[in-house]
Structure formats: C-alpha cells, structure tokens
Tab-separated table of N, CA and C in Angstrom:
chain	number	residue	atom	x	y	z
A	160	MET	N	48.255	35.439	25.766
A	160	MET	CA	48.421	34.012	25.609
A	160	MET	C	48.068	33.584	24.187
A	161	ASN	N	46.957	34.090	23.670
A	161	ASN	CA	46.545	33.703	22.311
A	161	ASN	C	47.554	34.164	21.261
A	162	ARG	N	48.100	35.371	21.443
A	162	ARG	CA	49.110	35.870	20.503
A	162	ARG	C	50.365	35.004	20.533
A	163	TRP	N	50.796	34.635	21.744
A	163	TRP	CA	51.973	33.777	21.874
A	163	TRP	C	51.719	32.418	21.237
A	164	LEU	N	50.569	31.852	21.490
A	164	LEU	CA	50.221	30.551	20.920
A	164	LEU	C	50.228	30.618	19.392
A	165	ALA	N	49.605	31.637	18.844
A	165	ALA	CA	49.559	31.771	17.384
A	165	ALA	C	50.945	31.981	16.794
A	166	ALA	N	51.727	32.860	17.392
A	166	ALA	CA	53.063	33.143	16.862
A	166	ALA	C	53.989	31.945	17.013
A	167	ASN	N	53.932	31.308	18.162
A	167	ASN	CA	54.845	30.195	18.430
A	167	ASN	C	54.465	28.949	17.647
A	168	CYS	N	53.245	28.506	17.799
A	168	CYS	CA	52.838	27.254	17.148
A	168	CYS	C	52.649	27.414	15.648
A	169	PHE	N	51.824	28.361	15.257
A	169	PHE	CA	51.474	28.477	13.844
A	169	PHE	C	52.517	29.235	13.045
A	170	GLY	N	53.236	30.138	13.704
A	170	GLY	CA	54.269	30.891	13.003
A	170	GLY	C	55.619	30.191	12.986
A	171	ASP	N	55.792	29.196	13.830
A	171	ASP	CA	57.078	28.501	13.903
A	171	ASP	C	56.921	27.026	13.555
A	172	TYR	N	56.279	26.283	14.394
A	172	TYR	CA	56.210	24.831	14.213
A	172	TYR	C	55.494	24.417	12.934
A	173	TYR	N	54.386	25.052	12.629
A	173	TYR	CA	53.597	24.633	11.465
A	173	TYR	C	54.183	25.106	10.140
A	174	THR	N	55.191	25.955	10.188
A	174	THR	CA	55.815	26.397	8.939
A	174	THR	C	57.109	25.643	8.645
A	175	ARG	N	57.509	24.760	9.535
A	175	ARG	CA	58.729	23.980	9.303
A	175	ARG	C	58.496	22.948	8.202
A	176	LYS	N	59.548	22.598	7.532
A	176	LYS	CA	59.488	21.602	6.449
A	176	LYS	C	59.712	20.204	7.026
A	177	GLY	N	59.427	19.164	6.221
A	177	GLY	CA	59.751	17.803	6.609
A	177	GLY	C	58.554	16.911	6.875
A	178	LEU	N	57.527	17.438	7.494
A	178	LEU	CA	56.319	16.662	7.771
A	178	LEU	C	55.131	17.344	7.125
A	179	ASP	N	54.231	16.553	6.579
A	179	ASP	CA	53.009	17.146	6.037
A	179	ASP	C	51.974	17.307	7.160
A	180	HIS	N	50.864	17.948	6.844
A	180	HIS	CA	49.829	18.225	7.857
A	180	HIS	C	49.260	16.940	8.443
A	181	LYS	N	49.106	15.934	7.626
A	181	LYS	CA	48.576	14.649	8.084
A	181	LYS	C	49.487	14.035	9.152
A	182	GLN	N	50.780	14.074	8.919
A	182	GLN	CA	51.742	13.526	9.875
A	182	GLN	C	51.795	14.374	11.148
A	183	ARG	N	51.775	15.687	10.986
A	183	ARG	CA	51.822	16.578	12.152
A	183	ARG	C	50.611	16.385	13.058
A	184	GLU	N	49.443	16.239	12.447
A	184	GLU	CA	48.241	16.041	13.260
A	184	GLU	C	48.288	14.716	14.009
A	185	MET	N	48.808	13.679	13.374
A	185	MET	CA	48.911	12.385	14.041
A	185	MET	C	49.877	12.475	15.228
A	186	ILE	N	50.993	13.153	15.048
A	186	ILE	CA	51.968	13.301	16.129
A	186	ILE	C	51.385	14.145	17.263
A	187	THR	N	50.707	15.224	16.919
A	187	THR	CA	50.068	16.064	17.935
A	187	THR	C	49.053	15.254	18.724
A	188	PHE	N	48.259	14.449	18.021
A	188	PHE	CA	47.291	13.567	18.665
A	188	PHE	C	47.993	12.648	19.673
A	189	CYS	N	49.118	12.060	19.277
A	189	CYS	CA	49.867	11.149	20.164
A	189	CYS	C	50.365	11.862	21.416
A	190	PHE	N	50.922	13.060	21.242
A	190	PHE	CA	51.435	13.793	22.395
A	190	PHE	C	50.321	14.168	23.364
A	191	LEU	N	49.208	14.654	22.849
A	191	LEU	CA	48.092	15.027	23.719
A	191	LEU	C	47.526	13.810	24.438
A	192	MET	N	47.425	12.693	23.713
A	192	MET	CA	46.913	11.455	24.301
A	192	MET	C	47.823	11.009	25.445
A	193	ALA	N	49.123	11.079	25.242
A	193	ALA	CA	50.088	10.630	26.246
A	193	ALA	C	50.092	11.529	27.478
A	194	GLN	N	49.815	12.823	27.290
A	194	GLN	CA	49.813	13.751	28.426
A	194	GLN	C	48.653	13.479	29.367
A	195	GLY	N	47.500	13.160	28.805
A	195	GLY	CA	46.317	13.011	29.632
A	195	GLY	C	45.832	14.367	30.125
A	196	GLY	N	44.556	14.462	30.446
A	196	GLY	CA	43.991	15.707	30.944
A	196	GLY	C	43.797	16.766	29.875
A	197	CYS	N	43.945	16.384	28.612
A	197	CYS	CA	43.818	17.323	27.492
A	197	CYS	C	42.690	16.887	26.562
A	198	GLU	N	41.652	16.303	27.120
A	198	GLU	CA	40.626	15.705	26.273
A	198	GLU	C	39.938	16.677	25.326
A	199	PRO	N	39.641	17.923	25.731
A	199	PRO	CA	39.045	18.836	24.740
A	199	PRO	C	39.966	19.075	23.536
A	200	GLN	N	41.251	19.242	23.811
A	200	GLN	CA	42.211	19.440	22.729
A	200	GLN	C	42.387	18.150	21.922
A	201	LEU	N	42.343	17.000	22.602
A	201	LEU	CA	42.477	15.721	21.925
A	201	LEU	C	41.307	15.495	20.967
A	202	THR	N	40.110	15.828	21.385
A	202	THR	CA	38.943	15.714	20.512
A	202	THR	C	39.092	16.622	19.300
A	203	SER	N	39.559	17.841	19.539
A	203	SER	CA	39.766	18.789	18.447
A	203	SER	C	40.802	18.271	17.457
A	204	HIS	N	41.883	17.700	17.952
A	204	HIS	CA	42.919	17.189	17.056
A	204	HIS	C	42.515	15.865	16.411
A	205	ALA	N	41.640	15.117	17.047
A	205	ALA	CA	41.090	13.923	16.385
A	205	ALA	C	40.280	14.368	15.170
A	206	ALA	N	39.478	15.412	15.348
A	206	ALA	CA	38.694	15.948	14.228
A	206	ALA	C	39.613	16.487	13.128
A	207	ALA	N	40.684	17.184	13.526
A	207	ALA	CA	41.633	17.706	12.536
A	207	ALA	C	42.315	16.566	11.785
A	208	ASN	N	42.640	15.485	12.493
A	208	ASN	CA	43.208	14.308	11.833
A	208	ASN	C	42.261	13.792	10.767
A	209	MET	N	40.996	13.701	11.104
A	209	MET	CA	40.009	13.180	10.153
A	209	MET	C	39.872	14.101	8.947
A	210	ARG	N	39.950	15.406	9.156
A	210	ARG	CA	39.891	16.350	8.038
A	210	ARG	C	41.094	16.203	7.112
A	211	HIS	N	42.227	15.783	7.669
A	211	HIS	CA	43.451	15.620	6.871
A	211	HIS	C	43.616	14.217	6.310
A	212	GLY	N	42.647	13.336	6.547
A	212	GLY	CA	42.696	12.011	5.946
A	212	GLY	C	43.083	10.874	6.875
A	213	ASN	N	43.384	11.163	8.134
A	213	ASN	CA	43.629	10.111	9.120
A	213	ASN	C	42.276	9.732	9.730
A	214	ASP	N	41.639	8.723	9.162
A	214	ASP	CA	40.268	8.397	9.554
A	214	ASP	C	40.188	7.749	10.939
A	215	LYS	N	38.960	7.498	11.369
A	215	LYS	CA	38.696	6.948	12.690
A	215	LYS	C	39.441	5.632	12.903
A	216	LEU	N	39.404	4.742	11.942
A	216	LEU	CA	40.082	3.454	12.070
A	216	LEU	C	41.589	3.647	12.245
A	217	PHE	N	42.166	4.570	11.491
A	217	PHE	CA	43.597	4.866	11.619
A	217	PHE	C	43.913	5.344	13.035
A	218	LEU	N	43.096	6.259	13.570
A	218	LEU	CA	43.347	6.784	14.914
A	218	LEU	C	43.199	5.699	15.973
A	219	ILE	N	42.284	4.779	15.773
A	219	ILE	CA	42.143	3.655	16.706
A	219	ILE	C	43.402	2.789	16.666
A	220	LYS	N	43.967	2.605	15.484
A	220	LYS	CA	45.229	1.857	15.373
A	220	LYS	C	46.363	2.597	16.071
A	221	VAL	N	46.382	3.915	15.967
A	221	VAL	CA	47.396	4.725	16.653
A	221	VAL	C	47.260	4.544	18.167
A	222	ILE	N	46.035	4.612	18.664
A	222	ILE	CA	45.791	4.415	20.096
A	222	ILE	C	46.278	3.033	20.519
A	223	SER	N	45.988	2.025	19.718
A	223	SER	CA	46.399	0.649	20.037
A	223	SER	C	47.914	0.531	20.139
A	224	GLN	N	48.628	1.235	19.270
A	224	GLN	CA	50.088	1.203	19.302
A	224	GLN	C	50.640	1.902	20.548
A	225	CYS	N	49.948	2.938	20.999
A	225	CYS	CA	50.415	3.700	22.159
A	225	CYS	C	50.006	3.069	23.486
A	226	LEU	N	49.014	2.218	23.474
A	226	LEU	CA	48.443	1.654	24.699
A	226	LEU	C	49.491	1.084	25.663
A	227	PRO	N	50.465	0.278	25.221
A	227	PRO	CA	51.428	-0.265	26.184
A	227	PRO	C	52.265	0.810	26.889
A	228	PHE	N	52.399	1.957	26.260
A	228	PHE	CA	53.239	3.021	26.812
A	228	PHE	C	52.461	4.003	27.680
A	229	ILE	N	51.175	4.199	27.383
A	229	ILE	CA	50.396	5.218	28.106
A	229	ILE	C	49.339	4.616	29.024
A	230	GLY	N	49.050	3.337	28.881
A	230	GLY	CA	48.092	2.664	29.761
A	230	GLY	C	46.660	2.728	29.259
A	231	TYR	N	45.830	1.933	29.911
A	231	TYR	CA	44.429	1.827	29.516
A	231	TYR	C	43.604	3.079	29.791
A	232	PRO	N	43.740	3.740	30.938
A	232	PRO	CA	42.886	4.922	31.165
A	232	PRO	C	43.049	5.990	30.086
A	233	ARG	N	44.280	6.340	29.750
A	233	ARG	CA	44.492	7.372	28.722
A	233	ARG	C	44.073	6.869	27.350
A	234	SER	N	44.285	5.585	27.089
A	234	SER	CA	43.871	5.020	25.796
A	234	SER	C	42.354	5.037	25.656
A	235	LEU	N	41.651	4.685	26.718
A	235	LEU	CA	40.182	4.706	26.674
A	235	LEU	C	39.654	6.129	26.544
A	236	ASN	N	40.302	7.079	27.217
A	236	ASN	CA	39.907	8.486	27.047
A	236	ASN	C	40.112	8.934	25.610
A	237	ALA	N	41.227	8.519	25.016
A	237	ALA	CA	41.506	8.884	23.622
A	237	ALA	C	40.467	8.275	22.692
A	238	LEU	N	40.089	7.040	22.940
A	238	LEU	CA	39.066	6.392	22.127
A	238	LEU	C	37.741	7.148	22.210
A	239	ARG	N	37.393	7.592	23.412
A	239	ARG	CA	36.166	8.382	23.574
A	239	ARG	C	36.250	9.676	22.773
A	240	CYS	N	37.409	10.317	22.783
A	240	CYS	CA	37.600	11.564	22.035
A	240	CYS	C	37.488	11.323	20.522
A	241	VAL	N	38.046	10.233	20.050
A	241	VAL	CA	37.939	9.903	18.627
A	241	VAL	C	36.470	9.659	18.260
A	242	ASN	N	35.768	8.927	19.108
A	242	ASN	CA	34.341	8.670	18.839
A	242	ASN	C	33.535	9.953	18.833
A	243	GLU	N	33.839	10.872	19.773
A	243	GLU	CA	33.153	12.174	19.799
A	243	GLU	C	33.428	12.967	18.537
A	244	ALA	N	34.686	13.013	18.124
A	244	ALA	CA	35.047	13.757	16.905
A	244	ALA	C	34.378	13.153	15.685
A	245	ALA	N	34.331	11.840	15.608
A	245	ALA	CA	33.684	11.176	14.468
A	245	ALA	C	32.188	11.467	14.458
A	246	ALA	N	31.551	11.451	15.616
A	246	ALA	CA	30.111	11.731	15.696
A	246	ALA	C	29.817	13.172	15.296
A	247	GLN	N	30.691	14.096	15.660
A	247	GLN	CA	30.503	15.517	15.318
A	247	GLN	C	30.641	15.760	13.816
A	248	SER	N	31.451	14.915	13.153
A	248	SER	CA	31.684	15.127	11.724
A	248	SER	C	30.626	14.465	10.849
A	249	GLU	N	29.746	13.693	11.448
A	249	GLU	CA	28.696	13.006	10.665
A	249	GLU	C	27.526	13.908	10.376
C-alpha cells in the first residue's frame, strides 16, 4: 500500500505541471474536508498548507467558502483540524 501511494501520488500527481505546491495543498485540504472522516489526514494537510504559506486565516476562509456545500459538521471538524495544526506549529 505504501509503495502504491508513493508511486501514484508522489510519482504522478505531484510531478504534474500547472499548479504550485501552495495551490495543490489547498485543493487537497478541500477534498479531504469535503469527504469527512479524514481528520488525521486533514490536520496533516492543514499543517502542510501552513508550511507552504497558506496560513490559518486563509484556511478558515477556505472552510467558510466550502461551508454551504459540505455543511456545518464537516466545516467545524475542519476548523478543529486547522486549530490543531496551528497549535502544533507554535
């Protein structure tokens, strides 16, 4: 599983042109948030977003934009994940 994940995601998707790392992390964050049930991965990608320059306030704005489409429970879970990632980086 780990070999497939590394080859598929990092060897294929992350080597494509067109989007920078900052944009890719924001999109990944949105997809995980919308799926729900991926909170450990969402926290990890919130931290990765912050490392790439998408700060906590930016991610909160992203959550706010997605809220009408994904609902309050998933949005609140995402907010908790962003807060956890921000606390870990302090």
